[in-house]
Short mmCIF file of C-alpha atoms and ligand atoms in Angstrom, two decimals:
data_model
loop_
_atom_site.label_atom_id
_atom_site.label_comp_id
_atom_site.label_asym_id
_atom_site.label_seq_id
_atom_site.Cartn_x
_atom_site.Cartn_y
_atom_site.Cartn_z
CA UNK A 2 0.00 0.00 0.00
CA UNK A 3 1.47 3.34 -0.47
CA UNK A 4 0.52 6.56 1.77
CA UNK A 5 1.59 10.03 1.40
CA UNK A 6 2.13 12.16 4.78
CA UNK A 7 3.13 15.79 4.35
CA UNK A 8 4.03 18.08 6.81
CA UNK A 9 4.40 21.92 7.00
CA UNK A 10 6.52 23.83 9.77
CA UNK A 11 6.76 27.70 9.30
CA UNK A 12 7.95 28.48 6.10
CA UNK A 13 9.03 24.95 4.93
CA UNK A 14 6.78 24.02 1.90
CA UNK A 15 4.91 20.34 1.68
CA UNK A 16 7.37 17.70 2.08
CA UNK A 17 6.12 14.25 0.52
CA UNK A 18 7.24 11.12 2.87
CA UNK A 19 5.93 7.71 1.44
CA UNK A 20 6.73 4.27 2.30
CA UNK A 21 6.62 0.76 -0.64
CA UNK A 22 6.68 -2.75 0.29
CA UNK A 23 9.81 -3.65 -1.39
CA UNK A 24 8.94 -7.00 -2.38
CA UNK A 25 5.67 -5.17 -4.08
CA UNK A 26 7.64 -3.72 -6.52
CA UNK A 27 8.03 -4.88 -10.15
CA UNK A 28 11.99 -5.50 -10.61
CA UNK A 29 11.30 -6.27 -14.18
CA UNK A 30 11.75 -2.72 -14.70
CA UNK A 31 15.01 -2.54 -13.69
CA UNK A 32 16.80 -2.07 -17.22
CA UNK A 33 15.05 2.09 -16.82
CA UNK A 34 17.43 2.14 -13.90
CA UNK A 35 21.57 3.91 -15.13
CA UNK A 36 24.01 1.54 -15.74
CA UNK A 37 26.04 2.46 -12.03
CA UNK A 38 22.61 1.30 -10.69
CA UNK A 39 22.82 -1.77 -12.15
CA UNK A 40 26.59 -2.47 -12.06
CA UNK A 41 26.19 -2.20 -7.71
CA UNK A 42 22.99 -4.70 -8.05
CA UNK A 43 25.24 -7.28 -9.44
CA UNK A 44 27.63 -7.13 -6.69
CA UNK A 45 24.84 -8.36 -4.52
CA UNK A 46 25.66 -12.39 -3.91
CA UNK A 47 22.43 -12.78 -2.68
CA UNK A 48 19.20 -12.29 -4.57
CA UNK A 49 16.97 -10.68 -1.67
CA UNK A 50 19.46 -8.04 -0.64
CA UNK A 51 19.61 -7.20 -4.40
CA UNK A 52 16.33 -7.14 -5.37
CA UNK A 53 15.61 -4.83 -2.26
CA UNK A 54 18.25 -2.69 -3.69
CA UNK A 55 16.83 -2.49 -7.15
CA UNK A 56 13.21 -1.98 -5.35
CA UNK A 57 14.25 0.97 -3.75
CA UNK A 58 15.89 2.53 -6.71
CA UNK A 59 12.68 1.80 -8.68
CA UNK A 60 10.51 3.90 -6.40
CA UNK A 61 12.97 6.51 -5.85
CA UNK A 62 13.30 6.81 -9.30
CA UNK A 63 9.18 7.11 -10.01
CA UNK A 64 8.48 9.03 -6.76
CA UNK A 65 10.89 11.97 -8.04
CA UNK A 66 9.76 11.76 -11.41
CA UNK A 67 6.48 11.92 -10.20
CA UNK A 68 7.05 14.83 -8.25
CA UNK A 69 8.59 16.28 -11.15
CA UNK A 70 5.87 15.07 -13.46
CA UNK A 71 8.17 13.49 -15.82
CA UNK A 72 8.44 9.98 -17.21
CA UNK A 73 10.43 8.20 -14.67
CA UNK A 74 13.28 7.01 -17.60
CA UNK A 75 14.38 10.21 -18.24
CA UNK A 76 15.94 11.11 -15.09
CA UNK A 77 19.83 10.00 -14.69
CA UNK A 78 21.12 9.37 -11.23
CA UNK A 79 23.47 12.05 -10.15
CA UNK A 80 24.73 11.13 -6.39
CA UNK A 81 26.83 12.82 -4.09
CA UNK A 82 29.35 10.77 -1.91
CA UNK A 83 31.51 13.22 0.39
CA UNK A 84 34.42 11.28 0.08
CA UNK A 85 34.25 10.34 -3.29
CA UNK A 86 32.49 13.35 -5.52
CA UNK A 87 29.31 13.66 -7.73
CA UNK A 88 28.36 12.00 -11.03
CA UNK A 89 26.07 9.61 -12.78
CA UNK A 90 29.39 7.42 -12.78
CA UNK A 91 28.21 7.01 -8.75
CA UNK A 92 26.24 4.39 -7.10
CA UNK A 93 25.76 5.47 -3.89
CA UNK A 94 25.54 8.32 -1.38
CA UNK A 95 23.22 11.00 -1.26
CA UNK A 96 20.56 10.73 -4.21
CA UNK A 97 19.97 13.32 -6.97
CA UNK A 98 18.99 13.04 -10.70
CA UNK A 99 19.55 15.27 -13.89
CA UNK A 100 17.41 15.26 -16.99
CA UNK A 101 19.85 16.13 -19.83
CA UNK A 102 22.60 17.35 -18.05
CA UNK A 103 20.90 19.37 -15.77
CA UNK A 104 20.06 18.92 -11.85
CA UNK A 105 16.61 18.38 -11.25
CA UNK A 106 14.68 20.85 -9.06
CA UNK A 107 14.52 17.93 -6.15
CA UNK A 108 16.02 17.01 -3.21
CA UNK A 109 15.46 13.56 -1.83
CA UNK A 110 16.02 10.74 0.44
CA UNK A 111 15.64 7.15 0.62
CA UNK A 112 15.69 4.58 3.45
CA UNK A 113 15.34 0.55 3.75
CA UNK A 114 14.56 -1.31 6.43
CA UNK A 115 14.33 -4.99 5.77
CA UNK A 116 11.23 -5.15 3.18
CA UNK A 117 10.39 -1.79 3.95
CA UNK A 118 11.54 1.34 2.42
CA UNK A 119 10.35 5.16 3.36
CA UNK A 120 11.12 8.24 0.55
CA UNK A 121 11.25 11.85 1.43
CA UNK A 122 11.46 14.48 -1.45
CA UNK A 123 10.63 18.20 -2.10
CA UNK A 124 10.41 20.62 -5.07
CA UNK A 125 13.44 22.90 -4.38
CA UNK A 126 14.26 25.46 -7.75
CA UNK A 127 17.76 26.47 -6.21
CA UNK A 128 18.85 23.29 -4.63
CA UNK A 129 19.26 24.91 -1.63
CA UNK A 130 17.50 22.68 0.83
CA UNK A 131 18.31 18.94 1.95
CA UNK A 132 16.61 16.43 3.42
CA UNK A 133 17.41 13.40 4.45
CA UNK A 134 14.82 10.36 5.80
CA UNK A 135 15.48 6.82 7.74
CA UNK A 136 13.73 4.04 8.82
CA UNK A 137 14.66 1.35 11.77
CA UNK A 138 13.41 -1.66 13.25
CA UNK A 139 13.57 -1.39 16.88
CA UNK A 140 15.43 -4.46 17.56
CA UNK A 141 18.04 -2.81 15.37
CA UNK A 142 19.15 -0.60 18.44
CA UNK A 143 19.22 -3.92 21.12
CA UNK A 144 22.71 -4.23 21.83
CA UNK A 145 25.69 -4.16 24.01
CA UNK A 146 27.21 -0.47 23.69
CA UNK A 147 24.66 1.55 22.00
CA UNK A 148 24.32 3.80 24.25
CA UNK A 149 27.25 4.35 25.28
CA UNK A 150 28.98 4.47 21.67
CA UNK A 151 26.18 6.79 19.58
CA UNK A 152 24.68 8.94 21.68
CA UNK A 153 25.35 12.14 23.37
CA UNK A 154 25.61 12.95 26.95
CA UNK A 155 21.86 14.54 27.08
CA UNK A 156 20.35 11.28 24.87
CA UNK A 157 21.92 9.12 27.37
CA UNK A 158 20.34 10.79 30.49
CA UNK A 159 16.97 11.13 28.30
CA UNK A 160 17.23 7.14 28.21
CA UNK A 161 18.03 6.75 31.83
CA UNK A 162 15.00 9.03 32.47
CA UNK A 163 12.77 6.63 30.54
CA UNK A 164 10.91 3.55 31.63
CA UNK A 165 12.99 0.57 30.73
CA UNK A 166 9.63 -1.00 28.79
CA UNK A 167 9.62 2.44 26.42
CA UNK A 168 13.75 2.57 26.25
CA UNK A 169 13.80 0.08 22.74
CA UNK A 170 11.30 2.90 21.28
CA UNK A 171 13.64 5.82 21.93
CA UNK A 172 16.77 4.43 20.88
CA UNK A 173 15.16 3.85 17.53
CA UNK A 174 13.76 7.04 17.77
CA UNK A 175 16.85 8.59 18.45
CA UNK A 176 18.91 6.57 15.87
CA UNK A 177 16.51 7.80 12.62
CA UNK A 178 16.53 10.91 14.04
CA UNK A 179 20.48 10.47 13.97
CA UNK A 180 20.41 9.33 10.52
CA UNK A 181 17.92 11.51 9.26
CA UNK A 182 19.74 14.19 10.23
CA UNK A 183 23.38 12.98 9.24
CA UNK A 184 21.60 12.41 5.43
CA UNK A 185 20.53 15.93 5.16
CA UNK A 186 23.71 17.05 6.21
CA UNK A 187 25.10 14.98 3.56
CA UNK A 188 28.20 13.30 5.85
CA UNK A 189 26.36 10.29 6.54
CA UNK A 190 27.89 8.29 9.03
CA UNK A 191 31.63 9.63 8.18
CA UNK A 192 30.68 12.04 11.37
CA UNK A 193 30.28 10.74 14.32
CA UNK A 194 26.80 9.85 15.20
CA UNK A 195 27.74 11.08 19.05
CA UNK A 196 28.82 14.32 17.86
CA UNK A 197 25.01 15.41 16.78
CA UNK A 198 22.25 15.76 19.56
CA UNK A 199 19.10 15.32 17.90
CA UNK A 200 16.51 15.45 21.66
CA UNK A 201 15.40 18.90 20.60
CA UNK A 202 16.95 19.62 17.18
CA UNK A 203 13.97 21.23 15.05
CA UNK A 204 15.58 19.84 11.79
CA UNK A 205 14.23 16.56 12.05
CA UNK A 206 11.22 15.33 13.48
CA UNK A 207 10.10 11.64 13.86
CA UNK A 208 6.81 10.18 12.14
CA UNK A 209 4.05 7.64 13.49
CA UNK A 210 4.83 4.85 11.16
CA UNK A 211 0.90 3.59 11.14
CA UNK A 212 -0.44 6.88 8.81
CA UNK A 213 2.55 5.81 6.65
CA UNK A 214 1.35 2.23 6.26
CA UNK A 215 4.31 1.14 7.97
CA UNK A 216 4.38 -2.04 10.80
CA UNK A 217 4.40 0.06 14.14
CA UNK A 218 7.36 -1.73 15.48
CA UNK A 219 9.47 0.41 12.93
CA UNK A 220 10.68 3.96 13.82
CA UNK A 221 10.97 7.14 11.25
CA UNK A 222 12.13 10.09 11.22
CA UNK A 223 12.49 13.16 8.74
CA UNK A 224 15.40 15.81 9.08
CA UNK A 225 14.91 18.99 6.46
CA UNK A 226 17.23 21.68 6.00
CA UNK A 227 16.77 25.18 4.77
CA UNK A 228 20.45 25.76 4.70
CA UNK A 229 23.37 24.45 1.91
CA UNK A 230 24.55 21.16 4.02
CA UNK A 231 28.07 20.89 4.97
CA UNK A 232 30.15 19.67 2.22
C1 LIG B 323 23.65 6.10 4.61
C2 LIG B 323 23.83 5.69 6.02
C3 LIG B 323 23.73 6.92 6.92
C4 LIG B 323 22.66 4.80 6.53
O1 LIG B 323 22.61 3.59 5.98
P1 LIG B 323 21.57 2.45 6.38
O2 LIG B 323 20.76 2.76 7.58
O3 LIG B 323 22.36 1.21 6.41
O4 LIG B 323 20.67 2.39 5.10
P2 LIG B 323 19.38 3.22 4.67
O5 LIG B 323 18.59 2.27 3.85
O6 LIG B 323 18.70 3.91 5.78
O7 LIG B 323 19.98 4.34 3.72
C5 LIG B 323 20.64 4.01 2.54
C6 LIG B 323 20.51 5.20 1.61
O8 LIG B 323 21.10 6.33 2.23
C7 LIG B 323 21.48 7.24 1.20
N1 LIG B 323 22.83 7.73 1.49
C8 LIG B 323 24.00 7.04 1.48
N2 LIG B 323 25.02 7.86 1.81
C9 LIG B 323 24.49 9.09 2.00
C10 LIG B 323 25.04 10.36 2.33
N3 LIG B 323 26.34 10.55 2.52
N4 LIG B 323 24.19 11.40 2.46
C11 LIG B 323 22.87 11.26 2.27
N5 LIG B 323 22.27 10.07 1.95
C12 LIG B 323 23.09 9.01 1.81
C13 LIG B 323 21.39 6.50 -0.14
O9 LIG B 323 20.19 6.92 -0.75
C14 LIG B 323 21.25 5.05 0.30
O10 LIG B 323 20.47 4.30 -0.64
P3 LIG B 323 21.14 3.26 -1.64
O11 LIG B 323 21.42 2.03 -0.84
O12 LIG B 323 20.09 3.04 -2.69
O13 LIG B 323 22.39 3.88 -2.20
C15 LIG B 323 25.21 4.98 6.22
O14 LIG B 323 25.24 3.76 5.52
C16 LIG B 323 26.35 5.84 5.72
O15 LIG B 323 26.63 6.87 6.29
N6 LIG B 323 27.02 5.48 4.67
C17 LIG B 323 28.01 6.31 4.00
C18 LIG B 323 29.29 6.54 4.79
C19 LIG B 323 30.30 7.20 3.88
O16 LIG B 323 30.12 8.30 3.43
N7 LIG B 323 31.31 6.46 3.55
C20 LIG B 323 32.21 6.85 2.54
C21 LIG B 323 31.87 6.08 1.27
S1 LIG B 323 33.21 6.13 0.11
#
């Protein structure tokens, strides 16, 4: 099933946030996606990982063009990888398309979470924005050292300060709001997760999974930013 939620937050315009069942999407299509697209797919040994891959390339690919009302082959991927640099040459980092040559009016952002996968995207004529989206399983968060590893000195008291039942729902929480964040930005997880406080930060927010069609055991948040992100 796929829902739309949009938001609005002072003088941010609609931003569209849907979510696909991966293994509802037709990979037959995949010869629309660019050949860097398909050259990582093949690198996948095993078929589910790479079919989720493809899946969520596929409805990147139509959810931009359909915000762009275009036909969803004429976009060519154009990503951005901080360490490595910006091309259609790229297969991975953070997502962008041109249409003969030139940079789409779009920014956008794509997460996965085991047959699940969540896109964020909004009109933006100058490029200026970001925005960056992820999606986690709570159980994803369940282990030895997370705490103490990723989060800040004000998350970990937050956690302390929380019923040990609701604890598995924050640090999910906390981690796509993490993530969400570090997209927009652009870095990713080449900065520290522990260096970014995300309690109160009004750049990302996190969704109720249920209006997005999601299972409710799955966390997701949405990070926006008005600013150019740090390079
Ligand atoms: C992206 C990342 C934050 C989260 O990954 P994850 O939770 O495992 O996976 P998700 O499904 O939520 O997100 C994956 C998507 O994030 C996006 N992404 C990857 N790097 C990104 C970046 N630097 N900025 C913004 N978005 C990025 C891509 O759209 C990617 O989709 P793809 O698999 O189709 O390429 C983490 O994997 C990461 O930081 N990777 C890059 C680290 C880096 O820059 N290394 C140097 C590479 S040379």
């Amino acid at each position: 099933m796929l829902r739309t939620a949009a938001f609005q937050e002072g003088r941010v315009l609609m931003l569209q946030v849907r979510a696909f069942q991966l293994s509802n999407v037709d990979v037959g299509r995949s010869s629309i996606l660019d050949p860097a697209e398909l050259t990582r797919a093949a690198l996948f040994s095993d078929e589910l990982p790479r079919r989720r891959f493809l899946a969520g390339r596929l409805v990147q690919r139509h959810f931009a063009a359909e915000l762009l009302g275009l036909a969803d082959d004429r976009l060519e991927i154009d990503y951005h990888c901080p360490v490595c640099g910006q091309g259609p040459w790229l297969n991975h980092g953070r997502p962008g398309y041109t249409v003969e040559g030139r940079p789409v009016p779009l920014v956008l952002s794509l997460s996965r979470c085991g047959d699940w996968a969540v896109v964020a995207g909004q009109l933006d004529a100058d490029l200026t924005g970001a925005v960056g989206v992820d999606i986690e399983d709570e159980s994803s968060t369940a282990f030895e050292g997370f705490d103490a590893e990723l989060l800040t000195d004000g998350e970990r008291r937050l956690t302390l300060n929380t019923p040990e039942h609701s604890r598995p729902r924050l640090r999910a929480q906390l981690w796509t709001r993490k993530e969400a964040l570090l997209k927009a930005l652009g870095t990713g997880l080449a900065r520290e997760p522990n260096s970014i406080d995300v309690v109160a930060d009004p750049r990302v927010r996190s969704m109720a999974p249920e209006p997005l069609g999601l299972p409710a055991d799955l966390a997701v948040a949405v990070a926006w930013l008005a600013v150019p992100p740090l390079r």
